mmCIF file of C-alpha atoms and ligand atoms in Angstrom:
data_model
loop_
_atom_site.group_PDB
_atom_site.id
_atom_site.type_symbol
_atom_site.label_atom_id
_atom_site.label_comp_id
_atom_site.label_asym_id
_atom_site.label_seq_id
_atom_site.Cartn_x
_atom_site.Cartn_y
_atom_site.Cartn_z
ATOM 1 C CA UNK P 1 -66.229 17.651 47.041
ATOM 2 C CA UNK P 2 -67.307 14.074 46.384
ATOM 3 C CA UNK P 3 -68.460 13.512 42.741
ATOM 4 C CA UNK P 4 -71.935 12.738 43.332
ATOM 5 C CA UNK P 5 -74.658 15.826 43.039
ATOM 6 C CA UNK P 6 -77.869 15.524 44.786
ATOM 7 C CA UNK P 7 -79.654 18.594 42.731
ATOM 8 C CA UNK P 8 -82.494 20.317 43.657
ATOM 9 C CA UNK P 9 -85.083 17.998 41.345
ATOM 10 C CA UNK P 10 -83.793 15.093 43.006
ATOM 11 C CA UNK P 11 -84.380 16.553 45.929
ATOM 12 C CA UNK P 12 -88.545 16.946 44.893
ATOM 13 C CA UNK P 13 -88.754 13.278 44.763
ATOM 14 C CA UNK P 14 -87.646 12.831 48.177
ATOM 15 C CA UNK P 15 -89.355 15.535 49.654
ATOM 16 C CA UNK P 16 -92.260 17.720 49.935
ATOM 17 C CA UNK P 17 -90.539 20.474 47.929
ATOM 18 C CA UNK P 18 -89.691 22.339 44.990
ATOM 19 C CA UNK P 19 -86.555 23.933 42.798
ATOM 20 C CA UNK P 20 -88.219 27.132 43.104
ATOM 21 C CA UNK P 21 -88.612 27.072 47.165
ATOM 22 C CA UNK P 22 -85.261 25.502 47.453
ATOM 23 C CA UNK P 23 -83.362 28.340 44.768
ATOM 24 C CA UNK P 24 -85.556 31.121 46.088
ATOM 25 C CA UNK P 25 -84.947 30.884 49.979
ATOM 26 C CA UNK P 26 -81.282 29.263 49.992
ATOM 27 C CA UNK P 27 -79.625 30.051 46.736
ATOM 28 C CA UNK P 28 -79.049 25.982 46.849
ATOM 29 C CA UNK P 29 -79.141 24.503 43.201
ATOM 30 C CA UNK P 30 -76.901 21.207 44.172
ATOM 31 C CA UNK P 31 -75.307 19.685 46.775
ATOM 32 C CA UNK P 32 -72.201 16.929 46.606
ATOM 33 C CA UNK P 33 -72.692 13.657 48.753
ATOM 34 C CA UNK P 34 -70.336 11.369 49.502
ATOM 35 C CA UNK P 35 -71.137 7.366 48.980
ATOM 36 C CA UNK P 36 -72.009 5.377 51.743
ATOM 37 C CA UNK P 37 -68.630 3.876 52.453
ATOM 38 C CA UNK P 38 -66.669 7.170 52.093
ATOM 39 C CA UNK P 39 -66.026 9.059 54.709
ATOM 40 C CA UNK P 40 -64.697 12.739 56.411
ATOM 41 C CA UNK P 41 -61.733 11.347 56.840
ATOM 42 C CA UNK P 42 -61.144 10.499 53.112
ATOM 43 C CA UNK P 43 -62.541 13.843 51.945
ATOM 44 C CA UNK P 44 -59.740 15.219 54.570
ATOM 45 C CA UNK P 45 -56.904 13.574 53.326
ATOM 46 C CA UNK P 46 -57.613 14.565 49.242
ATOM 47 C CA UNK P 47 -57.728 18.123 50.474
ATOM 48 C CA UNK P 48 -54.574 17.659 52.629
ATOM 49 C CA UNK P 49 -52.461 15.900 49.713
ATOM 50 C CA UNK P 50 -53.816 18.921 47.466
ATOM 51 C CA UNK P 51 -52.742 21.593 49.958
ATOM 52 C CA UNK P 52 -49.510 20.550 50.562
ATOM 53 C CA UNK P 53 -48.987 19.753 47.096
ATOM 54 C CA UNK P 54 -50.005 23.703 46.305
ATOM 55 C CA UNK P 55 -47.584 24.796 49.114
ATOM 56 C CA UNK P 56 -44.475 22.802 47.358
ATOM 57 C CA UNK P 57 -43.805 20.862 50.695
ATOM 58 C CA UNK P 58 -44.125 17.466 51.926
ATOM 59 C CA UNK P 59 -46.112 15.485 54.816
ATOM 60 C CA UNK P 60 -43.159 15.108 56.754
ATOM 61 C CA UNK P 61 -42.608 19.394 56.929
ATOM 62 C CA UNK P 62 -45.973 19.577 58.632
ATOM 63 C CA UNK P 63 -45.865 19.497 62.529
ATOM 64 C CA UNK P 64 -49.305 20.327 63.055
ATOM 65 C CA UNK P 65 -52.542 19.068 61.687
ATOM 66 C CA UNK P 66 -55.500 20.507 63.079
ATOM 67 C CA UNK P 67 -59.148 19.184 61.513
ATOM 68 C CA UNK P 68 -62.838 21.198 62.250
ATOM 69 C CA UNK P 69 -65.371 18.815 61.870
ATOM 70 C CA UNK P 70 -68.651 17.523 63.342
ATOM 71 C CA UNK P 71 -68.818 14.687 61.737
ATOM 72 C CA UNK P 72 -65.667 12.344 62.050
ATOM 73 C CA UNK P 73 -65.336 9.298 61.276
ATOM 74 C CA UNK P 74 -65.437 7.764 64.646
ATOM 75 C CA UNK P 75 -65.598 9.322 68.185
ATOM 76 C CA UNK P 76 -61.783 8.027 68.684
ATOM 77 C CA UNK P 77 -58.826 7.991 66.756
ATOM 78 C CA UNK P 78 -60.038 11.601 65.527
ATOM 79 C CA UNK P 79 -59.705 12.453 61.539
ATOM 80 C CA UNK P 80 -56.767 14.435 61.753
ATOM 81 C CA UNK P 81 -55.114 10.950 63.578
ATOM 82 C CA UNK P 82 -56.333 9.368 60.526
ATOM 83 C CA UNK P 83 -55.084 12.102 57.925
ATOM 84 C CA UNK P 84 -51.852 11.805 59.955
ATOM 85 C CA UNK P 85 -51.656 7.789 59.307
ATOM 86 C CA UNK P 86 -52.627 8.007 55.941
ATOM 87 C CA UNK P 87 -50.301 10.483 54.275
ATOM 88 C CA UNK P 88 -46.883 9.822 56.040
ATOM 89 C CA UNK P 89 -46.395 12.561 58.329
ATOM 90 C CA UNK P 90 -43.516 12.598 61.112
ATOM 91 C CA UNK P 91 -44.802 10.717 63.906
ATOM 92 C CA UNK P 92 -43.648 13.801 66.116
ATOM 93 C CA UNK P 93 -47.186 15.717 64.333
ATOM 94 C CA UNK P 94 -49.568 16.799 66.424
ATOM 95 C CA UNK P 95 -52.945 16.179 64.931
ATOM 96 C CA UNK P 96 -56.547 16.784 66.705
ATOM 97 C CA UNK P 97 -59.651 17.691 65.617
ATOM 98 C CA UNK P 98 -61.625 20.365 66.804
ATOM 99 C CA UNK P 99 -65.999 20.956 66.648
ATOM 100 C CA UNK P 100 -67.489 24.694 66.580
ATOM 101 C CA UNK P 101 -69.771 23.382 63.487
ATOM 102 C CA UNK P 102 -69.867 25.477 60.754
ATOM 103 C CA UNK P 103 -67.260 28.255 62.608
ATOM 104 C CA UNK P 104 -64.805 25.105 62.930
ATOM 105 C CA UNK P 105 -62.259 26.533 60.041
ATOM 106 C CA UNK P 106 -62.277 29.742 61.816
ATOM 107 C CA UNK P 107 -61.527 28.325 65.139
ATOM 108 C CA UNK P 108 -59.125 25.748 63.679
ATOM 109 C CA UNK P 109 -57.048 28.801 61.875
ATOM 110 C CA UNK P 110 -57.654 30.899 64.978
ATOM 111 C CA UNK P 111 -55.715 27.898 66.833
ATOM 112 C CA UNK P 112 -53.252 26.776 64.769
ATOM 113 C CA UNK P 113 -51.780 30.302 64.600
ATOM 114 C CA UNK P 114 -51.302 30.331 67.866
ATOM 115 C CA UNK P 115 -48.890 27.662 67.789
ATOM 116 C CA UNK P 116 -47.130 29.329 65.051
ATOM 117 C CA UNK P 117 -47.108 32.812 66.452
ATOM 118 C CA UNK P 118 -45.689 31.397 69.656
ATOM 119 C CA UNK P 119 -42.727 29.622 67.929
ATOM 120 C CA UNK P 120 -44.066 25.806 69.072
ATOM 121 C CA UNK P 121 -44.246 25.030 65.413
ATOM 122 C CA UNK P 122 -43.262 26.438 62.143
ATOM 123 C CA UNK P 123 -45.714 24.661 60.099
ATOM 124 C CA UNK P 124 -49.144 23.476 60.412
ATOM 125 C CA UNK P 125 -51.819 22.054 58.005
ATOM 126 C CA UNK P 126 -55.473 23.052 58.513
ATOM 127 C CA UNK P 127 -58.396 21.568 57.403
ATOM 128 C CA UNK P 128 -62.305 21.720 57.389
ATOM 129 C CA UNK P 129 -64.135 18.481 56.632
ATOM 130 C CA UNK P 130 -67.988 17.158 56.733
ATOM 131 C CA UNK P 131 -70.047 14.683 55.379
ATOM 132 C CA UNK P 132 -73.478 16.344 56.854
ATOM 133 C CA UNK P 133 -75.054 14.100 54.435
ATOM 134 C CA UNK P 134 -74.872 11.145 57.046
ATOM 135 C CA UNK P 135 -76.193 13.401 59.633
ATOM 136 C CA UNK P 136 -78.998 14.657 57.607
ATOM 137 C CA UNK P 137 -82.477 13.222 57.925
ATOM 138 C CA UNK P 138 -83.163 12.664 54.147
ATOM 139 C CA UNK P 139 -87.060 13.102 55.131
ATOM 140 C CA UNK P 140 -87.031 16.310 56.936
ATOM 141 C CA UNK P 141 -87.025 18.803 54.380
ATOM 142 C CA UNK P 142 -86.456 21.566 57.025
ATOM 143 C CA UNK P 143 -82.929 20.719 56.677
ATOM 144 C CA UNK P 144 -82.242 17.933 53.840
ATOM 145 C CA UNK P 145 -82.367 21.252 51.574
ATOM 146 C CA UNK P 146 -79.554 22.816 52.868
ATOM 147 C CA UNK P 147 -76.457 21.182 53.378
ATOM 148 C CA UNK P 148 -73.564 19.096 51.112
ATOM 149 C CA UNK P 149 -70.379 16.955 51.918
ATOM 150 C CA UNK P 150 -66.574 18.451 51.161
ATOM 151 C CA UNK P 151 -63.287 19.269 52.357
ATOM 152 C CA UNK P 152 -60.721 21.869 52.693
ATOM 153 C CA UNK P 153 -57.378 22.960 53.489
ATOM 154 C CA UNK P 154 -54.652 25.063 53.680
ATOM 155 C CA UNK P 155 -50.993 24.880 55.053
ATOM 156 C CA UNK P 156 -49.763 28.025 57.251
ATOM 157 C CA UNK P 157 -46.210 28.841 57.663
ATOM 158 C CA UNK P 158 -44.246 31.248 60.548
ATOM 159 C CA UNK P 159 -42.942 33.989 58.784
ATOM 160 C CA UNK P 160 -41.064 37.328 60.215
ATOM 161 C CA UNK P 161 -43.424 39.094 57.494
ATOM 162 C CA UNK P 162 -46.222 42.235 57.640
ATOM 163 C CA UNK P 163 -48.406 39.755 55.544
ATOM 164 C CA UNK P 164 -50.542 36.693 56.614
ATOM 165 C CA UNK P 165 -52.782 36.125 58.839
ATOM 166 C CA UNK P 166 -53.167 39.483 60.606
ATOM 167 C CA UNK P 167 -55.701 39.063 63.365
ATOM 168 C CA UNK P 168 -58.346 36.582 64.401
ATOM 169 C CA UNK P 169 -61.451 36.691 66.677
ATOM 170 C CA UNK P 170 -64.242 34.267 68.203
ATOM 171 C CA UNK P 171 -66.838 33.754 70.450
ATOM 172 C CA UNK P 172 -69.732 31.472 71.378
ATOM 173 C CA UNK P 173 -73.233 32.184 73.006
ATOM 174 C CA UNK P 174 -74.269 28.138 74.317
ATOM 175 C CA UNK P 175 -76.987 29.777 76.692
ATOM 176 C CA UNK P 176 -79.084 31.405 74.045
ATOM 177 C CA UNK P 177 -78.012 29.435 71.022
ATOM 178 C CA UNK P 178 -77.618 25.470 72.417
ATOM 179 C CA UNK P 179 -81.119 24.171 71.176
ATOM 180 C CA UNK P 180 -81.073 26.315 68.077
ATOM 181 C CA UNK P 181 -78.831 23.924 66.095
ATOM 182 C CA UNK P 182 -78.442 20.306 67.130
ATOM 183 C CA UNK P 183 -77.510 16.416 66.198
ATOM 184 C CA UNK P 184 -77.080 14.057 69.592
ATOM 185 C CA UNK P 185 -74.273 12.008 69.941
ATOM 186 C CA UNK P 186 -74.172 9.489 72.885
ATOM 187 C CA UNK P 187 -77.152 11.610 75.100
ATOM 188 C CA UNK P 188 -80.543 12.058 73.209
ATOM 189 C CA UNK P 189 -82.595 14.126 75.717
ATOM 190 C CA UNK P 190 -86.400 13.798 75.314
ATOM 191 C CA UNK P 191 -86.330 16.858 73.878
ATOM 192 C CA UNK P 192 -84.222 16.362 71.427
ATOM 193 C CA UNK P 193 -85.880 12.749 70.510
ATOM 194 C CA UNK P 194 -89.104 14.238 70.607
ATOM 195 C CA UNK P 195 -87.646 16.639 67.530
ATOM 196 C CA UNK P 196 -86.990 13.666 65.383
ATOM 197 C CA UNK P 197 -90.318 11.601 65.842
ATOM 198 C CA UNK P 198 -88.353 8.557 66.419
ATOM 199 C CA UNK P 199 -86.693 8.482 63.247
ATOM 200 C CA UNK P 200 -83.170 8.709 63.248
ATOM 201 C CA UNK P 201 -82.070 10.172 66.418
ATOM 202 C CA UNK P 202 -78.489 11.503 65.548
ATOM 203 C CA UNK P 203 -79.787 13.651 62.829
ATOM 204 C CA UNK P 204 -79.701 17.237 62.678
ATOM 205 C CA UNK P 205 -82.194 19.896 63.711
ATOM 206 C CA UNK P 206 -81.788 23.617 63.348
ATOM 207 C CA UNK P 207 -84.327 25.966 64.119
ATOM 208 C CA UNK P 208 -83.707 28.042 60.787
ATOM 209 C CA UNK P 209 -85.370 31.311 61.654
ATOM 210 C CA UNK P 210 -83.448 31.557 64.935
ATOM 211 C CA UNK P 211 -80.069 30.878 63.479
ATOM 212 C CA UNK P 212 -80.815 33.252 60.004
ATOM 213 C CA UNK P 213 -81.081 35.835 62.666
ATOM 214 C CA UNK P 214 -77.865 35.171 64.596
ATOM 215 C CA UNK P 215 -75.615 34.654 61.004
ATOM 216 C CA UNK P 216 -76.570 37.760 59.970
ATOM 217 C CA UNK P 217 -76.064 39.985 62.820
ATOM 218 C CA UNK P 218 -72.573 38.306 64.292
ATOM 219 C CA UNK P 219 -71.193 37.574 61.058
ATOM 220 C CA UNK P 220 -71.877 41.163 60.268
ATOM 221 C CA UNK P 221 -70.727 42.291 63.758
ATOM 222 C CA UNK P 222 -67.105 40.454 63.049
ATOM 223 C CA UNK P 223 -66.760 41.717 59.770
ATOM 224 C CA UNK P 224 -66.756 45.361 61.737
ATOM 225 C CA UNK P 225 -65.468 44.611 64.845
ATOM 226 C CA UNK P 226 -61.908 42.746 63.345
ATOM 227 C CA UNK P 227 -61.891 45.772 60.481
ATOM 228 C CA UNK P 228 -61.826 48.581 63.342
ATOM 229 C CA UNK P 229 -59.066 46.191 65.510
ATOM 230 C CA UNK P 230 -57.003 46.232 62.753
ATOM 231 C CA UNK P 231 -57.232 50.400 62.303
ATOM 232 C CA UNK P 232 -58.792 49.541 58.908
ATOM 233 C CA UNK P 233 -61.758 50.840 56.498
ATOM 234 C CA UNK P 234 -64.463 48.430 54.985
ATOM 235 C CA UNK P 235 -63.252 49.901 51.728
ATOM 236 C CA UNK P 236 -59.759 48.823 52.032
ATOM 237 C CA UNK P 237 -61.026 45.172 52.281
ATOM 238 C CA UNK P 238 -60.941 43.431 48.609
ATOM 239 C CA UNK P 239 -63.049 40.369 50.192
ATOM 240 C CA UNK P 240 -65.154 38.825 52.471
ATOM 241 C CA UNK P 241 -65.067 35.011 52.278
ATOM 242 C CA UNK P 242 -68.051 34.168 54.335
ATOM 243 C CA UNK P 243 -69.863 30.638 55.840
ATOM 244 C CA UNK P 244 -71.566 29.915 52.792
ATOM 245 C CA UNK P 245 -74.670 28.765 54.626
ATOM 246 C CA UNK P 246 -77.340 30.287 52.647
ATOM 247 C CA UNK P 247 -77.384 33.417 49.868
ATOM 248 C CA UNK P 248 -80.197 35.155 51.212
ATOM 249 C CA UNK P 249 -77.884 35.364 54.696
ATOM 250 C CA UNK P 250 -74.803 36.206 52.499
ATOM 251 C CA UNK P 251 -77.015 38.924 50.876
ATOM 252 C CA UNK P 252 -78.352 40.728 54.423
ATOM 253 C CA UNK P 253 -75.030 40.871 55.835
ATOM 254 C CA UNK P 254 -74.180 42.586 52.864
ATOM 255 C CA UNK P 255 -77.051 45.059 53.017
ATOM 256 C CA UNK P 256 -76.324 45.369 57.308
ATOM 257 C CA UNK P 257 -72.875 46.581 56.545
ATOM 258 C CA UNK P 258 -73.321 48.473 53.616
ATOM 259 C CA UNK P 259 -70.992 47.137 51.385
ATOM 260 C CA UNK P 260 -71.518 45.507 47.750
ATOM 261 C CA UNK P 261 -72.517 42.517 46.990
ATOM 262 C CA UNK P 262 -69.503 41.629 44.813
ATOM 263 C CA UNK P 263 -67.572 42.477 47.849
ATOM 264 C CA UNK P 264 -68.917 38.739 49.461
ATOM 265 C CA UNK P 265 -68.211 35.819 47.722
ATOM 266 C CA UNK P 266 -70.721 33.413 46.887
ATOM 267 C CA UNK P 267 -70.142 29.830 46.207
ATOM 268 C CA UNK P 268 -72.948 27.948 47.833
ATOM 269 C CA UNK P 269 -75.290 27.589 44.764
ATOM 270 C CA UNK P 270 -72.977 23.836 43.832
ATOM 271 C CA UNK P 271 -72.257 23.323 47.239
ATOM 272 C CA UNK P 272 -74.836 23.629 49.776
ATOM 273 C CA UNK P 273 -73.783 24.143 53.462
ATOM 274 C CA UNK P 274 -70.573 21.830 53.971
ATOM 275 C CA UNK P 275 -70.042 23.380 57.580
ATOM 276 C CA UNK P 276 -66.728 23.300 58.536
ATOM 277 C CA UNK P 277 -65.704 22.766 54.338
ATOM 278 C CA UNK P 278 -67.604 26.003 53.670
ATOM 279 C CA UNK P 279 -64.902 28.275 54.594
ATOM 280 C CA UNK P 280 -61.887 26.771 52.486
ATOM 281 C CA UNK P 281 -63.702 25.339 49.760
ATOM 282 C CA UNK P 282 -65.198 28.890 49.615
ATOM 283 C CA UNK P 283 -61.290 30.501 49.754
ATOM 284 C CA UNK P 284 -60.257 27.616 47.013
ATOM 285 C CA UNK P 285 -62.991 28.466 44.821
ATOM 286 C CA UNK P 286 -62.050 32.432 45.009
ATOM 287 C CA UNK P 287 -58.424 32.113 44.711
ATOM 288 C CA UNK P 288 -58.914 29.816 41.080
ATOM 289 C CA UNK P 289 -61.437 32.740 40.474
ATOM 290 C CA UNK P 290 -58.611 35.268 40.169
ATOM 291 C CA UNK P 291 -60.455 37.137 42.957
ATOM 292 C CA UNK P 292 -57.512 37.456 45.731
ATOM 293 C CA UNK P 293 -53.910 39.382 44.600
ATOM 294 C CA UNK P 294 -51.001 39.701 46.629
ATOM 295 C CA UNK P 295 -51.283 42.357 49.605
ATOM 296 C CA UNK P 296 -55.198 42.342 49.138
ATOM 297 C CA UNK P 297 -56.938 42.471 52.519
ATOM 298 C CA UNK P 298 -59.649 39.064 52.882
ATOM 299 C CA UNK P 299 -61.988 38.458 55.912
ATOM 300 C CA UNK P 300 -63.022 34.969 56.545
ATOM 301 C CA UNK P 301 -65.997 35.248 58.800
ATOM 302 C CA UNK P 302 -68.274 31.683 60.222
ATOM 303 C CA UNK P 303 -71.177 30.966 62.379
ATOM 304 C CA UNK P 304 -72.297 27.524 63.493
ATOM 305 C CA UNK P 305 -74.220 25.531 66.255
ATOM 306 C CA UNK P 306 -73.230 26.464 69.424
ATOM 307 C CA UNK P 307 -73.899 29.199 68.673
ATOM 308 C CA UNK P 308 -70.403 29.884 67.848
ATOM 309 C CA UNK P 309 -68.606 32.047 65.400
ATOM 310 C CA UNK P 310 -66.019 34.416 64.160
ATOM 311 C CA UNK P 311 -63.352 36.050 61.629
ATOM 312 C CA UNK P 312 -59.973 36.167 60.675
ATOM 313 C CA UNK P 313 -58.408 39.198 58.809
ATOM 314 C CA UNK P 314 -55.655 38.103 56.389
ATOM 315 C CA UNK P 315 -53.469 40.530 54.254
ATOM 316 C CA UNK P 316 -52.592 37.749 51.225
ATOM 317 C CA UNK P 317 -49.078 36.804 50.731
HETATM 318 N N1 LIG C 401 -89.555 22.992 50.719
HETATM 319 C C1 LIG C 401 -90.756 23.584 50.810
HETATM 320 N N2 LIG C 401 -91.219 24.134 51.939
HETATM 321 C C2 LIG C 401 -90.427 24.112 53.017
HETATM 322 C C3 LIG C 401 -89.161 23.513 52.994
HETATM 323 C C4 LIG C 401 -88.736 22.932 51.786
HETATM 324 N N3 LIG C 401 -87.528 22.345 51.663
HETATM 325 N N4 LIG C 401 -88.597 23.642 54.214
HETATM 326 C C5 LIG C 401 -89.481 24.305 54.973
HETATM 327 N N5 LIG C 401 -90.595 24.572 54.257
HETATM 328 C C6 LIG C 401 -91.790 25.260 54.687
HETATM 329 C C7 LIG C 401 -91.936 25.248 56.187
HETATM 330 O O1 LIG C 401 -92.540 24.047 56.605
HETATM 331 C C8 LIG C 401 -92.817 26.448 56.406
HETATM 332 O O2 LIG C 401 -94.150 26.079 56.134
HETATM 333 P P1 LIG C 401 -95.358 26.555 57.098
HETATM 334 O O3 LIG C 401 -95.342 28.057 57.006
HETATM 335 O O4 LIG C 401 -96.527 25.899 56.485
HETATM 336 O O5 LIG C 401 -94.976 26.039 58.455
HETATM 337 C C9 LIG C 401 -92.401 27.425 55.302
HETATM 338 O O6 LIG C 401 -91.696 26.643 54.337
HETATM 339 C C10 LIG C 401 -91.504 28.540 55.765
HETATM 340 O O7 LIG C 401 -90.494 28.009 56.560
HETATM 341 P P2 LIG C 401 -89.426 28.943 57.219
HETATM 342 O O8 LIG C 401 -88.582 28.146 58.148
HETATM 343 O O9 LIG C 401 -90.064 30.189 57.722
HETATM 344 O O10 LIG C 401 -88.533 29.355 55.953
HETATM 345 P P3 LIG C 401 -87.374 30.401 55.914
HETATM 346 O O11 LIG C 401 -87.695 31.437 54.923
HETATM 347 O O12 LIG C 401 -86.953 30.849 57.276
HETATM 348 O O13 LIG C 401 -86.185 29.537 55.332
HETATM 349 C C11 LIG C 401 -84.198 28.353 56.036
HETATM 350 C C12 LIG C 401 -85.729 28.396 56.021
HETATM 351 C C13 LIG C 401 -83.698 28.301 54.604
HETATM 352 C C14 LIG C 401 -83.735 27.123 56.790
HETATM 353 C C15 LIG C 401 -83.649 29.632 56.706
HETATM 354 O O14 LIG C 401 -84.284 29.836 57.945
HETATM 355 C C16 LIG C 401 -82.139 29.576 56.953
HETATM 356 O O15 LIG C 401 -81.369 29.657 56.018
HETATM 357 N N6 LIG C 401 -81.705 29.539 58.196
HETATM 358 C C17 LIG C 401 -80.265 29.572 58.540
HETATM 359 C C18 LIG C 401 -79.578 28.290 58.279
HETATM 360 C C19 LIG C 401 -78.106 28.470 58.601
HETATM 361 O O16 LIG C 401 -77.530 29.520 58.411
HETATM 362 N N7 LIG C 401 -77.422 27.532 59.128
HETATM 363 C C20 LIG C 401 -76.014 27.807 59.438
HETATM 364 C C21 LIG C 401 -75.509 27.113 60.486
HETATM 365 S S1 LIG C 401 -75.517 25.414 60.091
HETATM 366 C C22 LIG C 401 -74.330 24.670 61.094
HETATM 367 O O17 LIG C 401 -73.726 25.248 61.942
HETATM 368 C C23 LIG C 401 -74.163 23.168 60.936
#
């Protein structure tokens, strides 16, 4: 995450708002925002050099780069083109970026092993990057609450193992969830300008209540549904890495399927909602917490704009 904290009493000069509101519904004491001349991108490639540095490999062993994001850089080259350029890959990588929001890390992983499963490629680095501060209308505190700037990543191998990545699922519901959570790009309906009172048009609008709703019953629904594909019990899972887009969502999902709350890790008190970052910043953070032992069964489980969403079941290596 960038160094620079927005925290919540900053926040009450900006806005029409308070610590206690903001701690109270969210579970938000800071955010991290990056400057005004850094970028996804750069976020991207810290977490990339860290990754592979972790896995004891090299740029050139990676022939796959995949990056979720929904806020690159620039609508062409894509970050993951950039990350490519900027950390000496092979130029045989292929490297593309993919946008399901806040599910991107999901649907990254989801695609990535694919690739590796089918025997294309042996190796492929993953990553989840934002700066949703530069999408983020700093007066509408409907939203400027929420979310934070960060990156992930992790490298996946092929391996003829019983460990790994075990199974992954996702889905998307664009007719009843497509105005719930939005930021225009090159079309800005009247609608959708009409939302923004003519400030900044390519800012983001979510209508919170809506989308509370949704995270907690298909988060909760793929926590189930990928534990009962994989012949499993909830009480053989060690932890649930979710979205980290709010506590109070983290907490009901908890309560919906019964499990403790230590079960679901929560890590979005410093961090706010970084989207696509959520999900492997969350995993970093839980790993250097001593949380995750070899063989232990972890569910990562996401829901963005789109609405889109789902989980992948991992027994650690
Ligand atoms: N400070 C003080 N008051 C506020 C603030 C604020 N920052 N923001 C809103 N309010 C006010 C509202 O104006 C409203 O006032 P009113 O009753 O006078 O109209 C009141 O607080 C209640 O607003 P609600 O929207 O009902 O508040 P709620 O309890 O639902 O919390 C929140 C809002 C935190 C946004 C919640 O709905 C939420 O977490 N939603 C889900 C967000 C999410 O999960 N996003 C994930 C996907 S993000 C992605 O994909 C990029």
């Amino acid at each position: 995450m960038p160094p620079r904290i927005i925290t919540n009493a900053e926040l009450e000069t900006m806005v029409d708002t308070s610590d206690e509101w903001i701690v109270s519904r969210t579970g938000v004491h800071e955010r991290h925002v990056a400057d005004a001349m850094v970028f996804t991108s750069d976020l991207a490639i810290e977490a990339a050099r860290n990754a592979i540095e972790n896995a004891s490999m090299s740029p050139e062993d990676i022939e796959l780069i995949v990056v979720a994001t929904l806020t690159a850089d620039m609508h062409t080259p894509s970050v993951a083109c950039i990350v490519q350029s900027a950390l000496g890959f092979s130029k045989n990588t292929m490297a593309f970026d993919i946008n399901a929001a806040c599910s991107g890390f999901i649907y990254a992983i989801t695609i990535a092993n694919q690739f590796l499963q089918n025997g294309v490629y042996k190796t492929a680095l993953v990553i989840g990057a934002e700066t949703m501060s530069k999408v983020t209308d700093w007066e509408d505190r409907n939203t400027c609450v929420l979310f934070g700037d960060g990156a992930g990543a992790v490298v996946l191998k092929a391996a003829e193992t019983e460990d790994g990545i075990l199974l992954t699922s996702a889905g998307c519901d664009g007719i009843a969830g497509i105005k719930s959570l939005t930021i225009p790009g090159l079309k800005v309906s009247d609608e959708e300008a009409k939302k923004r009172e003519n400030r900044n048009l390519c800012t983001i609008r979510m209508d919170g209540g809506e989308v509370f709703k949704y995270a907690v019953r298909m988060m909760s629904e793929q926590i189930t549904t990928i534990i009962e594909k994989a012949g499993l019990k909830l009480e053989d899972v060690k932890l649930i890495i979710p979205h980290q887009a709010n506590a109070r969502i983290l907490e009901a999902i908890a309560h919906r399927i019964q499990v403790d709350k230590s079960v679901i890790f929560f890590n979005v008190s410093h961090s706010g909602n970084t989207s696509a970052a959520s999900v492997p910043l969350a995993l970093q953070a839980a790993v250097q917490a001593d949380r995750i032992h070899k063989d232990d069964y972890i569910i990562l489980v996401g829901l963005g704009g789109g609405i889109t969403w789902g989980a992948v079941l991992i027994k650690w290596a």
